[in-house]
Coordinates of C-alpha atoms and ligand atoms in Angstrom, one line a residue:
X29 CA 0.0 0.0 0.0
X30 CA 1.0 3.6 -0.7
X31 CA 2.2 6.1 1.8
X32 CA -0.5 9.0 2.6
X33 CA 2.1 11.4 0.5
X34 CA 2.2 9.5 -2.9
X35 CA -1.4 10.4 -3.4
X36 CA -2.0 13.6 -5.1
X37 CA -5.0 14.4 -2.5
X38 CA -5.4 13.4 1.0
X39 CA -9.1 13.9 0.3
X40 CA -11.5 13.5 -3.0
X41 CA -15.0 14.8 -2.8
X42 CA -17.5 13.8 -5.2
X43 CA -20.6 15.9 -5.1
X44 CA -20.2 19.5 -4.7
X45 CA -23.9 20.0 -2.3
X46 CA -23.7 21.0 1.1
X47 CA -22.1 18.2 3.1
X48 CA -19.6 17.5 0.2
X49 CA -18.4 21.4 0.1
X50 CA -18.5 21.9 3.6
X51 CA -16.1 18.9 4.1
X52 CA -13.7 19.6 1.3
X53 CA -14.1 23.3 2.9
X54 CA -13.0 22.9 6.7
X55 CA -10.4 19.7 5.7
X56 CA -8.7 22.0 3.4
X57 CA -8.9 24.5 6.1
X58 CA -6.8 21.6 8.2
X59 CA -4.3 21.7 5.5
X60 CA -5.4 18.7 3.9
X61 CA -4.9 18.7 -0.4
X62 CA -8.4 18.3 -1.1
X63 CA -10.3 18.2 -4.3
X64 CA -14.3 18.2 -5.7
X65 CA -15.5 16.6 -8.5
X66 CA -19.3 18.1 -9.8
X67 CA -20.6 17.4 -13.1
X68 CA -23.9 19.6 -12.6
X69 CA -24.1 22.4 -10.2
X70 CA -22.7 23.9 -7.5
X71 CA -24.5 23.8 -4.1
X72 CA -26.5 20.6 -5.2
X73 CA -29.9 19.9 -4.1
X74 CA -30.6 22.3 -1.1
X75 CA -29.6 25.4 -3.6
X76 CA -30.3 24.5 -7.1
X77 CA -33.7 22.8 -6.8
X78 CA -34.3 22.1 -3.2
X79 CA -34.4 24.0 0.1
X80 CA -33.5 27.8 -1.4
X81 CA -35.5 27.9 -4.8
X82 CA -38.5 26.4 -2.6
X83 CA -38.2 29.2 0.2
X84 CA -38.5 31.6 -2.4
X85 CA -41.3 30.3 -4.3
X86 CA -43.0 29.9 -0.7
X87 CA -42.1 33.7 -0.2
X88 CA -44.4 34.4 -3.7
X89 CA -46.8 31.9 -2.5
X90 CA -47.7 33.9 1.0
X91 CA -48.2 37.2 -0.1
X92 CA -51.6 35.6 -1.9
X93 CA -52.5 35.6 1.8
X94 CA -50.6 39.3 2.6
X95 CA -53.0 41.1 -0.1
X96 CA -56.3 39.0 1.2
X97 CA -55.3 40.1 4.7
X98 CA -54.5 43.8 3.8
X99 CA -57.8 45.4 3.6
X100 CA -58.7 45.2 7.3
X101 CA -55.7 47.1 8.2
X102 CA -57.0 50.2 5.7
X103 CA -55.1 49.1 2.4
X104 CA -57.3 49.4 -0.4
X105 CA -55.8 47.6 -3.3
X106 CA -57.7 49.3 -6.4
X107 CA -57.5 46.1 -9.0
X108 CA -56.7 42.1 -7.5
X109 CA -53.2 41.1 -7.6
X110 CA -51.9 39.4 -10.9
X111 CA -49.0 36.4 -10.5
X112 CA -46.5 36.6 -13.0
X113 CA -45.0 32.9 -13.0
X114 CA -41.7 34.2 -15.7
X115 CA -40.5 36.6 -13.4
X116 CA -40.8 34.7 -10.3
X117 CA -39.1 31.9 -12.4
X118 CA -36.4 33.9 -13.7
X119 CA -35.6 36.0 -10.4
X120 CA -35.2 32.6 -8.7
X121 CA -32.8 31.7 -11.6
X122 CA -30.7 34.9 -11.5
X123 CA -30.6 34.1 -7.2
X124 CA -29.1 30.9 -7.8
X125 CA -26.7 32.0 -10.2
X126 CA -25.3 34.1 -7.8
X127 CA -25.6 31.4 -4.9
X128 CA -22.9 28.8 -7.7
X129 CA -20.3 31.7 -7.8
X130 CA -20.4 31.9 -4.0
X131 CA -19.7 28.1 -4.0
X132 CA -17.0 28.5 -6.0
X133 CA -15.7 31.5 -4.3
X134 CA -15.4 29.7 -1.4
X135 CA -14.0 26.7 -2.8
X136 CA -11.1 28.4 -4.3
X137 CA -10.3 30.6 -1.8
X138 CA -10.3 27.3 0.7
X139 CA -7.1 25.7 -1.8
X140 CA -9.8 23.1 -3.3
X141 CA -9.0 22.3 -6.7
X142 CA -12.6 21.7 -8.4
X143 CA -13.2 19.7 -11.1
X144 CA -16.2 20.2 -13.7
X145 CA -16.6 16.2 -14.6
X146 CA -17.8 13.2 -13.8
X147 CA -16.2 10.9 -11.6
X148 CA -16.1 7.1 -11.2
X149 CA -14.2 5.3 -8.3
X150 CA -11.8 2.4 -9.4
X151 CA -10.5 1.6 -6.3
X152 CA -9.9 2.1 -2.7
X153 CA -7.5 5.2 -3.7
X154 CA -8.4 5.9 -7.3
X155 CA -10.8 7.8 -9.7
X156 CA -11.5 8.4 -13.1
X157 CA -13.3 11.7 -13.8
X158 CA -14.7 12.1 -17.3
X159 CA -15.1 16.1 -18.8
X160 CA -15.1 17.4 -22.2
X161 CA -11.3 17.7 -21.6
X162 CA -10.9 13.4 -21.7
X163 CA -10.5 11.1 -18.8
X164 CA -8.2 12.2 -15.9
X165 CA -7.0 9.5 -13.4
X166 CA -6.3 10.1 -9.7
X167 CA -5.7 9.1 -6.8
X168 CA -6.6 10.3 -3.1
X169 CA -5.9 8.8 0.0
X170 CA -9.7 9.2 1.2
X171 CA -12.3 9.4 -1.4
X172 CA -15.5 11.1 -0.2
X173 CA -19.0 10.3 -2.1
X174 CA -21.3 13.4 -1.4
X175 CA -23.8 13.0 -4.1
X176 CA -27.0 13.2 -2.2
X177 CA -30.0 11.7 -3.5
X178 CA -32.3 11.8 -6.4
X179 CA -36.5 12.0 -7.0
X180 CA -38.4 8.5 -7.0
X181 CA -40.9 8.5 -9.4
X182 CA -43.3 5.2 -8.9
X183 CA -44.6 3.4 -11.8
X184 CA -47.8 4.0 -13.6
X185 CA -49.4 4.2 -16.8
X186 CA -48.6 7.6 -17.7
X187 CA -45.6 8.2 -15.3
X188 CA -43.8 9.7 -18.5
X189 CA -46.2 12.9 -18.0
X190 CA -45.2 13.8 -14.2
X191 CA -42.9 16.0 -13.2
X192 CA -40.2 15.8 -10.3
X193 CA -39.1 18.1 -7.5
X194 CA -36.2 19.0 -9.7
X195 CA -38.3 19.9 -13.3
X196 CA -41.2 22.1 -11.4
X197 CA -39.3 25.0 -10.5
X198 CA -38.7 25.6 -14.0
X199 CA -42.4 24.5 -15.5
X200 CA -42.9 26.5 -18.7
X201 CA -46.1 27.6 -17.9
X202 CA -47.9 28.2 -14.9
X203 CA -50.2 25.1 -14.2
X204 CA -53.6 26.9 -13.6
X205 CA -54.6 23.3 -11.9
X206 CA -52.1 21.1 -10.4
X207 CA -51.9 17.7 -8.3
X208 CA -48.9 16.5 -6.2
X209 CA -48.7 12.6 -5.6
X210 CA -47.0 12.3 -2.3
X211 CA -47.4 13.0 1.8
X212 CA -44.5 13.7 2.7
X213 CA -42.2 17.2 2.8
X214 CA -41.8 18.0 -0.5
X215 CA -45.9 17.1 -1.4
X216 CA -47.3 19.5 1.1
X217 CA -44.6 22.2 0.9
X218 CA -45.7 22.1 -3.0
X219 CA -49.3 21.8 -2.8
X220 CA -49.2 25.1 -0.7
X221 CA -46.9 27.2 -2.9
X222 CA -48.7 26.4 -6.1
X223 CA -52.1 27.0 -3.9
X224 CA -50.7 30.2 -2.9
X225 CA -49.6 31.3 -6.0
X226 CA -53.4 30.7 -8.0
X227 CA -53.5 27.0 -8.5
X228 CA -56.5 24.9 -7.9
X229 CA -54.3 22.1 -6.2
X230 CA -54.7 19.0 -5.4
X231 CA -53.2 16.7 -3.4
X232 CA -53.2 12.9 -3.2
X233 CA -52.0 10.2 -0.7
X234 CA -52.1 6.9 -0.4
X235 CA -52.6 6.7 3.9
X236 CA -55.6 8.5 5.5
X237 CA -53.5 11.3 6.7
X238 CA -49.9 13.0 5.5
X239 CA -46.7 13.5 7.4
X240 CA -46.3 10.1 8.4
X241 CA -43.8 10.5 11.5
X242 CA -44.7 13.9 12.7
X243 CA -47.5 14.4 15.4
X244 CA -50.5 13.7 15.0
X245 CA -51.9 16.7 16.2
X246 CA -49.9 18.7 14.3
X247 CA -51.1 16.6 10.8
X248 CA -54.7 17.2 11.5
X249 CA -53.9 20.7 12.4
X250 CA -52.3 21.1 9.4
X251 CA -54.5 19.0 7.2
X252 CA -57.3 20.8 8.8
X253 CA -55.5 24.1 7.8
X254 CA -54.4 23.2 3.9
X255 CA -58.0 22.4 3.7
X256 CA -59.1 25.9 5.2
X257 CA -57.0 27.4 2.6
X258 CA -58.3 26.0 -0.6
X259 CA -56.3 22.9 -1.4
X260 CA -58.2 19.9 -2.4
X261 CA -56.9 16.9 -0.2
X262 CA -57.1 13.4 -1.5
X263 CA -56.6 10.6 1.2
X264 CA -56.5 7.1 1.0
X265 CA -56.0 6.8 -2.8
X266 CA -53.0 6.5 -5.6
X267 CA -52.6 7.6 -9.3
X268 CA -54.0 4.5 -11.1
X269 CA -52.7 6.2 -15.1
X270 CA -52.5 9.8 -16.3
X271 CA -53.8 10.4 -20.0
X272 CA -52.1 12.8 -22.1
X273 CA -55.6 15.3 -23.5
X274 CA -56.0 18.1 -25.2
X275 CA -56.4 20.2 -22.4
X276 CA -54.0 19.1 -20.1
X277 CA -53.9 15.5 -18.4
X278 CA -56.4 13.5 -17.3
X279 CA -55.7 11.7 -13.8
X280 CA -57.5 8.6 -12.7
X281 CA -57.3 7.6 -9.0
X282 CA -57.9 3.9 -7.8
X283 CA -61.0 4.7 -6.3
X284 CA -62.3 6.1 -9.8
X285 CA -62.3 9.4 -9.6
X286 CA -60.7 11.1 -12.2
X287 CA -59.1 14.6 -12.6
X288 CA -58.3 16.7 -15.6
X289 CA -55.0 19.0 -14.1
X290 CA -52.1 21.3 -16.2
X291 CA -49.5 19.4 -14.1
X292 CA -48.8 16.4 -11.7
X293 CA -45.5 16.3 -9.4
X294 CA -44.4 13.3 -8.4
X295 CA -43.1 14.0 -4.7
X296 CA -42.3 10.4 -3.0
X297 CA -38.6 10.2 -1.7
X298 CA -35.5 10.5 -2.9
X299 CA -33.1 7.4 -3.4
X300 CA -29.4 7.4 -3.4
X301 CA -28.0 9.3 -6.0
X302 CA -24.8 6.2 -7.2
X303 CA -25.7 5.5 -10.1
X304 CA -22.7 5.2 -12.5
X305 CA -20.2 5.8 -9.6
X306 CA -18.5 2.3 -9.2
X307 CA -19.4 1.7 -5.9
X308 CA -21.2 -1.9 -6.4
X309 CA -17.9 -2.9 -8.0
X310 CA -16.0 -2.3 -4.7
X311 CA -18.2 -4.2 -2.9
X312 CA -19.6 -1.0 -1.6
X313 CA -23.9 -1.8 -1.9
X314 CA -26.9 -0.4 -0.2
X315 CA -28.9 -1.4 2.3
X316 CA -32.9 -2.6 2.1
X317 CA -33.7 1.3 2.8
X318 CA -31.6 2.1 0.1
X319 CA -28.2 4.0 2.0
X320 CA -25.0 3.3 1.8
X321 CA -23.8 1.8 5.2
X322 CA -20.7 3.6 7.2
X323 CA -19.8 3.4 10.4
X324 CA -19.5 6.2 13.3
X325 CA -16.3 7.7 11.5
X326 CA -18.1 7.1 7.7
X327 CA -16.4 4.5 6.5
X328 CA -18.2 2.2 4.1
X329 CA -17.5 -1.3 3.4
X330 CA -13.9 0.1 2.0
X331 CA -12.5 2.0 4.6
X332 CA -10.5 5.2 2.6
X333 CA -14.2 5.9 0.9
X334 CA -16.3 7.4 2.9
X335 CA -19.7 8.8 2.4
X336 CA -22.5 11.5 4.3
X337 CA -25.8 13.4 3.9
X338 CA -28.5 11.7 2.0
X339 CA -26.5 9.1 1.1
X340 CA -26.5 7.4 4.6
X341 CA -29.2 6.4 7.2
X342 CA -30.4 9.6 8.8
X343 CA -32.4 13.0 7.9
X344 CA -32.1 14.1 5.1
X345 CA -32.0 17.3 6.0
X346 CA -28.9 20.0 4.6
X347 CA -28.0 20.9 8.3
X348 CA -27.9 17.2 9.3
X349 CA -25.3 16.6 6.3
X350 CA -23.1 19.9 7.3
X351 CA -23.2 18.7 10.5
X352 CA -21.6 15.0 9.4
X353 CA -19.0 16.5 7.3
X354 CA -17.5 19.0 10.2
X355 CA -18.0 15.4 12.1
X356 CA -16.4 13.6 9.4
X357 CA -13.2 16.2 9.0
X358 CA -13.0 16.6 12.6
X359 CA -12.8 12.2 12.6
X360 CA -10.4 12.2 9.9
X361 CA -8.2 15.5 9.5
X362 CA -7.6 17.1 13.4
X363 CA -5.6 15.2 16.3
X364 CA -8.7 15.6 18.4
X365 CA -11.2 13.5 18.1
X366 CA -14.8 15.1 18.3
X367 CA -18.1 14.5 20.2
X368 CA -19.9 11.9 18.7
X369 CA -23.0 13.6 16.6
X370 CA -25.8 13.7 18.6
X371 CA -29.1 12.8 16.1
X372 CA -31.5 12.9 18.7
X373 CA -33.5 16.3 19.1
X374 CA -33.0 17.3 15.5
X375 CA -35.5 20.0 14.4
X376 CA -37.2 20.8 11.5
X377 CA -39.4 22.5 9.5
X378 CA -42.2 22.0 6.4
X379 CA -42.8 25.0 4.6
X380 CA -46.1 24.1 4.0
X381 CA -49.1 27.1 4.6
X382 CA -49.1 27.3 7.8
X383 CA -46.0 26.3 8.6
X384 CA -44.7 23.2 10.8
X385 CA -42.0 23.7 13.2
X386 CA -41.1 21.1 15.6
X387 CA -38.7 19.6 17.2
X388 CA -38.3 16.1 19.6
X389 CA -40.6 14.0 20.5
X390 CA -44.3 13.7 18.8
X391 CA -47.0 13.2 21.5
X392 CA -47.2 9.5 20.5
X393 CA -43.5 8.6 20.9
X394 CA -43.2 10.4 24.1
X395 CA -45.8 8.4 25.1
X396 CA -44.6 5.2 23.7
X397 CA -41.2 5.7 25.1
X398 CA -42.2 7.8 28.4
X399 CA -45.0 6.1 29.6
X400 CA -46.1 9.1 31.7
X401 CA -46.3 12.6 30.0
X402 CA -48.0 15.9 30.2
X403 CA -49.5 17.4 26.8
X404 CA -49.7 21.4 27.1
X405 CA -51.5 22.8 23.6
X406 CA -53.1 26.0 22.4
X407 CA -54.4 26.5 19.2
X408 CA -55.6 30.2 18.9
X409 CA -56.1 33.2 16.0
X410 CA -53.4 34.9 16.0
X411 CA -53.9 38.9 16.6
X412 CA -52.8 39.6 13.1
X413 CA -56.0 37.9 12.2
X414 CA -58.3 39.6 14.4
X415 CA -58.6 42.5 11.8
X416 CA -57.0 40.6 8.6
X417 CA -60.2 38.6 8.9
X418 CA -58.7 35.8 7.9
X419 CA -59.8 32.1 9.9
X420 CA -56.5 31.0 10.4
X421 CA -55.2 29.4 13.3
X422 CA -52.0 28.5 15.2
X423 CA -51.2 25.3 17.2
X424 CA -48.5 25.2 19.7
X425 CA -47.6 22.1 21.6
X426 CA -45.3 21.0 24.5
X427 CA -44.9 17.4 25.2
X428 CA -43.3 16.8 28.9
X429 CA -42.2 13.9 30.3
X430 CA -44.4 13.5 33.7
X431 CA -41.9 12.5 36.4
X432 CA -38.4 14.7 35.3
X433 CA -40.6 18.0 34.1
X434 CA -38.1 17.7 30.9
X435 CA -39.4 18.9 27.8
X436 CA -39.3 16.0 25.2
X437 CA -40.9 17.9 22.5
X438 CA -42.3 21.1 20.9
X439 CA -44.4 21.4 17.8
X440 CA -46.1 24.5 16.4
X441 CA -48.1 25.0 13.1
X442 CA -48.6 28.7 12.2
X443 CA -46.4 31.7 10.4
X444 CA -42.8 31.6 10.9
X445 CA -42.9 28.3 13.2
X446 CA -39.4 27.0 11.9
X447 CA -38.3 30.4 13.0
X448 CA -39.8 30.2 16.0
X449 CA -39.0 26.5 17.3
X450 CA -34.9 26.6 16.0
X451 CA -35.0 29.0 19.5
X452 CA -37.1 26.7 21.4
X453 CA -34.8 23.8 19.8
X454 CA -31.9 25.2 22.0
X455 CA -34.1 24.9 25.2
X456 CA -35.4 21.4 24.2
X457 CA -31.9 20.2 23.1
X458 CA -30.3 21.4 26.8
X459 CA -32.9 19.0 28.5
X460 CA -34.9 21.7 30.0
X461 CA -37.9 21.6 31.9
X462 CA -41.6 22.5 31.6
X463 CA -40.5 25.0 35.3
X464 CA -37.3 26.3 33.4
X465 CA -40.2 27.4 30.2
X466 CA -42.8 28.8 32.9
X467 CA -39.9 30.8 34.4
X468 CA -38.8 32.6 31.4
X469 CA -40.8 36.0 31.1
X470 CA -42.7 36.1 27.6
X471 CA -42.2 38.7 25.0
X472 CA -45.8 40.5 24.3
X473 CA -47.5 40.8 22.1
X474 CA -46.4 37.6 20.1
X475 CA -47.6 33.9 19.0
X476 CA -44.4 33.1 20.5
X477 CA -45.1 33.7 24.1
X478 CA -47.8 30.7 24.4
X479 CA -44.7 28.8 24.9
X480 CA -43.8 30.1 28.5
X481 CA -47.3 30.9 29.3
X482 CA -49.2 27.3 29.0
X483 CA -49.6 26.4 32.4
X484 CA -52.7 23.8 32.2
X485 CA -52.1 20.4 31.3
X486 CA -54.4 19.3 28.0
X487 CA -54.2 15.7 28.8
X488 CA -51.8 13.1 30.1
Ligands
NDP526 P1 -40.6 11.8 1.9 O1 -39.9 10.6 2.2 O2 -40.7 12.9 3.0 O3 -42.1 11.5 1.5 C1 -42.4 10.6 0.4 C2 -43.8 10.5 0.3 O4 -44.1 9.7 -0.9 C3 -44.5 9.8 1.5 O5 -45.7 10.4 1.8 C4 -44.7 8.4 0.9 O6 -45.8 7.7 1.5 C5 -45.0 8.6 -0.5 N1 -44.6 7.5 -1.4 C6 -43.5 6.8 -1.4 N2 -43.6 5.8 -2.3 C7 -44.8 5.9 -2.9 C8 -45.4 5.2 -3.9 N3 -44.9 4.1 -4.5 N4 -46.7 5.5 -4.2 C9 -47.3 6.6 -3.6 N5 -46.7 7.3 -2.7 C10 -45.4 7.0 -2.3 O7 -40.0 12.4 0.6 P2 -40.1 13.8 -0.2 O8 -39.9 13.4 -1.6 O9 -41.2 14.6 0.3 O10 -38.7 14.5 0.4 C11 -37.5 13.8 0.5 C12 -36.8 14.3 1.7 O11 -36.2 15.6 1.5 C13 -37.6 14.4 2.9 O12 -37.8 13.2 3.6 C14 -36.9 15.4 3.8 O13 -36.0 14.7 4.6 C15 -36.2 16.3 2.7 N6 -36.9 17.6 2.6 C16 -36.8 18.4 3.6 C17 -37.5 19.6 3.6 C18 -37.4 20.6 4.7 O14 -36.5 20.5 5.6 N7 -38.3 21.5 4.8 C19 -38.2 20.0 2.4 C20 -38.2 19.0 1.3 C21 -37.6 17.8 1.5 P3 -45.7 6.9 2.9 O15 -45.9 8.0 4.0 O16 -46.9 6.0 2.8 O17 -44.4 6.2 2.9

């Protein structure tokens, strides 16, 4: 076996997204020779056609409800509001355009050498990368695969016409009706934006209720909300074909109902994204949920190649991969050792209309795993909509476990609840209690303050 120095890198990245910059980032920062292979764009998923692009289409998306809310307060708007779906489209590209030269930016001026090309791993230390320049072989003492995941798109007759998390940002036209096939983040974060933005939407699932995994009082809330809003929900059925028509497409569900829609998105999960990259060859294969297996310092099946993010077991959440590569540079490029990652407590949010913020525990795995818990919950109108009008309510929850008085979880469904619970994450993260939450004087007049002022149990 070589020595560490007759490599040409001590680390190659495939996959320039967030975990795989961030780690060729902070190991070059070590003093590591690191280099990035990308053969699409830079920031992958989370800033080409994921997290960023859909924040700013759910930006366009709320102000529907801004101008209904703005004539109680004295606003008269002389003619209704018009939706331009070009220049929302065409923003969002120029936004992104300036979000790859920041990746790159920071690449360079980090010492990584980035390649524009495809690569292929050929053994424990080598790669191939293929570019309109030819083949370039190389070797690395530790390879990294960062290439994140891909949309799923099940099978059905007409699952040519769909469309995936990736293709609707750029839709040619705005769909004036639109269906999303799904339950899960992407499917309700979708079906509100395009309701927002003018769509009749529709949205259809194969359970009786979406967000499988998140509480269950927050997906009822939530349903119960989506529905209040305009967007036609669609439970316990599946797309049996879509028909190409004249005017559109023509859906048919398995419990016959049919649908004629502009556009259908196909939103259910991502699978690893390894196609093409050698990996099977190596021995390295994935598992029956479809990740690539690594131990606690990411190693796969051959030690030098390690892998993070979406490609492993875990969230797939951008944070969650960031996190694992400073984890994984810390493991592999400083003397010190650091903390093991803690993937407990992790929150999140869906940035579906309202939104979901939560973070720990749902009420039924508190219960489940606590035996014994208090439920504090308010669901109110917020003051905003005292003179908007508007029927919209907010839901905030605290789970507590009944004999330590530790908060084991906090859920909220309203505006700005990701904003909201990444505070109250801190305080649920540090183990604190339900006394340490009633202590803490609130801020009036917010949403926000139902949080240290809930002093009733609901139920136990
Ligand atoms: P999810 O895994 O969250 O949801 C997939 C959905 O598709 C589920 O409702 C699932 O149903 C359904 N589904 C799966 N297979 C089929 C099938 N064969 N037929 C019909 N329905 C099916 O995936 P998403 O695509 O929504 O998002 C991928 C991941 O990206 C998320 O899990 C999340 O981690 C991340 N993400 C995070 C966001 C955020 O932080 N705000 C935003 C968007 C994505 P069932 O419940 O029955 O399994």
């Amino acid at each position: 076996m070589a020595d560490a120095a007759s490599y040409e890198y001590d680390l190659f990245v495939i996959g320039a997204g967030s975990g795989g910059v961030r780690a060729a980032r902070t190991a070059a920062a070590q003093g590591a020779r690191v280099g990035i292979a990308e053969d699409r764009y830079l920031g992958g998923t989370c800033v080409n056609v994921g997290c960023v692009p859909k924040k700013l289409y759910s930006y366009a998306a709320h102000f529907h409800d801004t101008f209904d809310d703005a004539e109680g307060f004295g606003w008269e708007l002389d003619a209704p509001a018009r939706f331009n779906w070009s220049t929302l489209r065409e923003n969002k590209k120029g936004e992104i355009k300036r979000l790859n030269g920041i990746y790159q930016r920071l690449l360079e001026n980090a010492g990584v050498t980035l390649c524009n090309a495809r690569a292929k791993v050929d053994g424990a230390h080598s790669l191939t990368l293929f570019s309109d320049q030819g083949e370039q072989h190389i070797t690395a003492e530790k390879i990294l695969v960062a290439t994140g995941g891909w949309p799923w798109v099940p099978d059905f007759p007409g699952a040519e016409h769909v469309v995936d998390s990736n293709q609707v940002f750029d839709l040619d036209r705005f769909p004036e009706r639109f269906l999303v096939l799904g339950g899960g983040y992407i499917a309700v974060e979708f079906a509100s934006i395009f309701n927002g933005l003018g769509s009749e939407t529709h949205l259809i699932y194969r359970r009786d209720l979406f967000l499988r995994g998140f509480d269950d009082e927050v997906r009822e809330f939530t349903r119960d909300e989506m529905e209040r809003k305009g967007t036609h929900l669609h439970f316990n059925t599946h797309i049996s074909r879509i028909d190409k028509g004249s005017n559109g497409y023509r859906v048919t569900f398995t419990d016959g109902k049919t649908l004629e829609v502009d556009a259908v998105l196909s939103a259910t999960g991502r699978r690893a994204n390894v196609e093409g990259l050698g990996l099977d060859t190596l021995g390295i294969t994935l598992d029956a949920q479809g990740k690539i297996p690594v131990n606690e310092r990411f190693e796969t099946a051959v030690p030098s190649i390690l892998a993070l993010g979406d490609l492993i077991d875990g969230p797939e959440l951008t944070p969650v991969a960031l996190a694992e590569a400073m984890q994984l540079t810390g493991l592999h490029f400083t003397p010190e050792p650091p903390e093991p990652l803690d993937y407990s407590r992790i929150p999140t949010a869906v940035f579906c209309h309202p939104n979901i913020g939560t973070v720990g525990l749902s009420e039924e795995a508190a219960r489940e795993q606590h035996g014994s818990i208090r439920v504090y919950r308010t669901d109110f109108r917020a003051m905003q909509h005292t003179l908007s009008g508007s029927q919209e309510r907010t839901l905030m929850k605290l789970v507590v476990d009944d004999a330590s008085d530790v908060v084991l979880g906090a859920h909220m469904v309203g505006d700005d609840a990701g904003e909201l619970i990444q505070g109250i994450a801190i305080a649920v993260r540090a183990g604190l209690t339900k006394a340490d939450f009633d202590r803490t004087v609130g801020i009036h007049p917010t949403g926000a303050e139902e949080f240290v002022t809930l002093r009733t149990p609901d139920r136990r």
